[in-house]
Amino acid sequence: MTPTIRTVLGDLDPAELGATDSHDHLFIRSPLLPGEELDDPAAAEGVLRAFAAAGGRSFVQWTPYGMGRGADSLAELSRVTGVHVVAATGLHQAAHYDPDTLRALYDGLAERFIVELTTGLTAEPATEPPGPPGPPAAPEAPEAPASPEAVRAGLIKVACDPGTTTAHTRQVMAAAADAHHATGAPIAVHLEPRAHPHLVLNRLHVRHGVPPHRIILGHLTRLPDVRVHRELAAEGVYFALDSPSRAGHPADHQAFDVIADLVEAGHASRLLLGADTTTRTARQADGPTKLLNDLVPRLARTFGPELPGLLLTANPAAAFATDWRTP
Ligand SMILES: [Zn+2]
C-alpha cells in the first residue's frame, strides 16, 4: 500500500500535494457566530482562485459534521479551480450544535465518522428556518450520502473544551480514535487558549492508542508557552500553526516567534501552516493568500529557502498521507 491523501476528488499521491493551507475553512457556520457564516460557493471559489494564483495547490478544510461543510460544492470547486481540497468528518464542541441533534448523534458516532471517511460525507441536519420552533432536525442515518457524488473526508476534526473535559468531548475523542484505528485517518484537534494540550495527547494517545504522528494540534499560537510546544513536538505530534487570517489577534504576531522557536529547537519537521478563516470578517484578510505572500517570504528570509517547502509541502504530505483501510 502506498499512503495517499484523501481529497474530495479521490486519493492523491502525496508528491502531488504542493503548497498546502493545512488548516482552513471554505464553509462553516455556528450558532455562536451569527451573521458570520461562510456559506457561499462563489465566495469559496474566489478564495481558491486567489490561493492558486499565489501558488497554492492544496487546501485542507477542518469543518466537521453539522457545521455546514459545503459537501455538495467541494468537489466542483476543486474541479473548477484545480486546487486539491481535503474535507473533514468529526465533531466540534457541543456548544456549536443543537442539543437534541447531538443526543441523536452519539449512538453510532464512530460508525458515522468511518462512513464519511470511506464512503462519503453524510447529510447534515438542516439549519433552523426563521419562524416558530419546530421539532429538532434529526440527523440522517449514516448510510445516507449527502450528495450524489461521494465526497469522502480525509481527516477527523475534534476539539477540546475551554475548561474541564466534558462527557461530549470524551465521547467524540473515543469515536475519533475508533475511526482512526478502523481507517488510519489523521485526527486534527481544535485547542482552546487555556487548555492543556498534554491532556489531549493523554486522551488520544495514552488512553486510546492513537500514535502521536497521526495527531495534528491546531491553535498552538494562541498558547505562547514555548516549553509546552517543545515538549509536544518531541512527542512527535504535528502542529498546524494558524493565524494569518486573524488580523489584530495576538496570535497573528506570535505565529512567527512560535515557528522560529520550534525551528531553532530542531522541530521544523512537525510544523504545518494554515490560515484558519472561520468568519466573513476574517475572510476579508485573505488569509490563505497572505500565508503564501507574507508569512512564507518572511520565513525564507530568516531561515533560508528550504524551510517554506518543508512547512507548506513536505510536512503536510506526511501528516495527511494515510494507508487507508476500509473496515
Ligand atoms: Zn479551524
Short mmCIF file of N, CA and C and ligand atoms in Angstrom, two decimals, residues 23 25 157 276 278, ligand 1:
data_model
loop_
_atom_site.label_atom_id
_atom_site.label_comp_id
_atom_site.label_asym_id
_atom_site.label_seq_id
_atom_site.Cartn_x
_atom_site.Cartn_y
_atom_site.Cartn_z
N HIS A 23 -4.82 24.12 7.45
CA HIS A 23 -5.97 24.30 8.34
C HIS A 23 -6.73 25.53 7.91
N HIS A 25 -10.98 26.96 6.24
CA HIS A 25 -12.41 26.69 6.06
C HIS A 25 -12.92 27.44 4.83
N LYS A 157 -11.89 15.78 12.57
CA LYS A 157 -11.69 17.00 13.37
C LYS A 157 -12.40 16.85 14.71
N ASP A 276 -6.83 29.28 8.82
CA ASP A 276 -7.98 29.12 9.71
C ASP A 276 -8.97 30.28 9.61
N THR A 278 -12.48 31.52 9.76
CA THR A 278 -13.73 30.95 10.29
C THR A 278 -14.92 31.89 10.18
ZN ZN B 1 -10.35 25.95 12.17
#
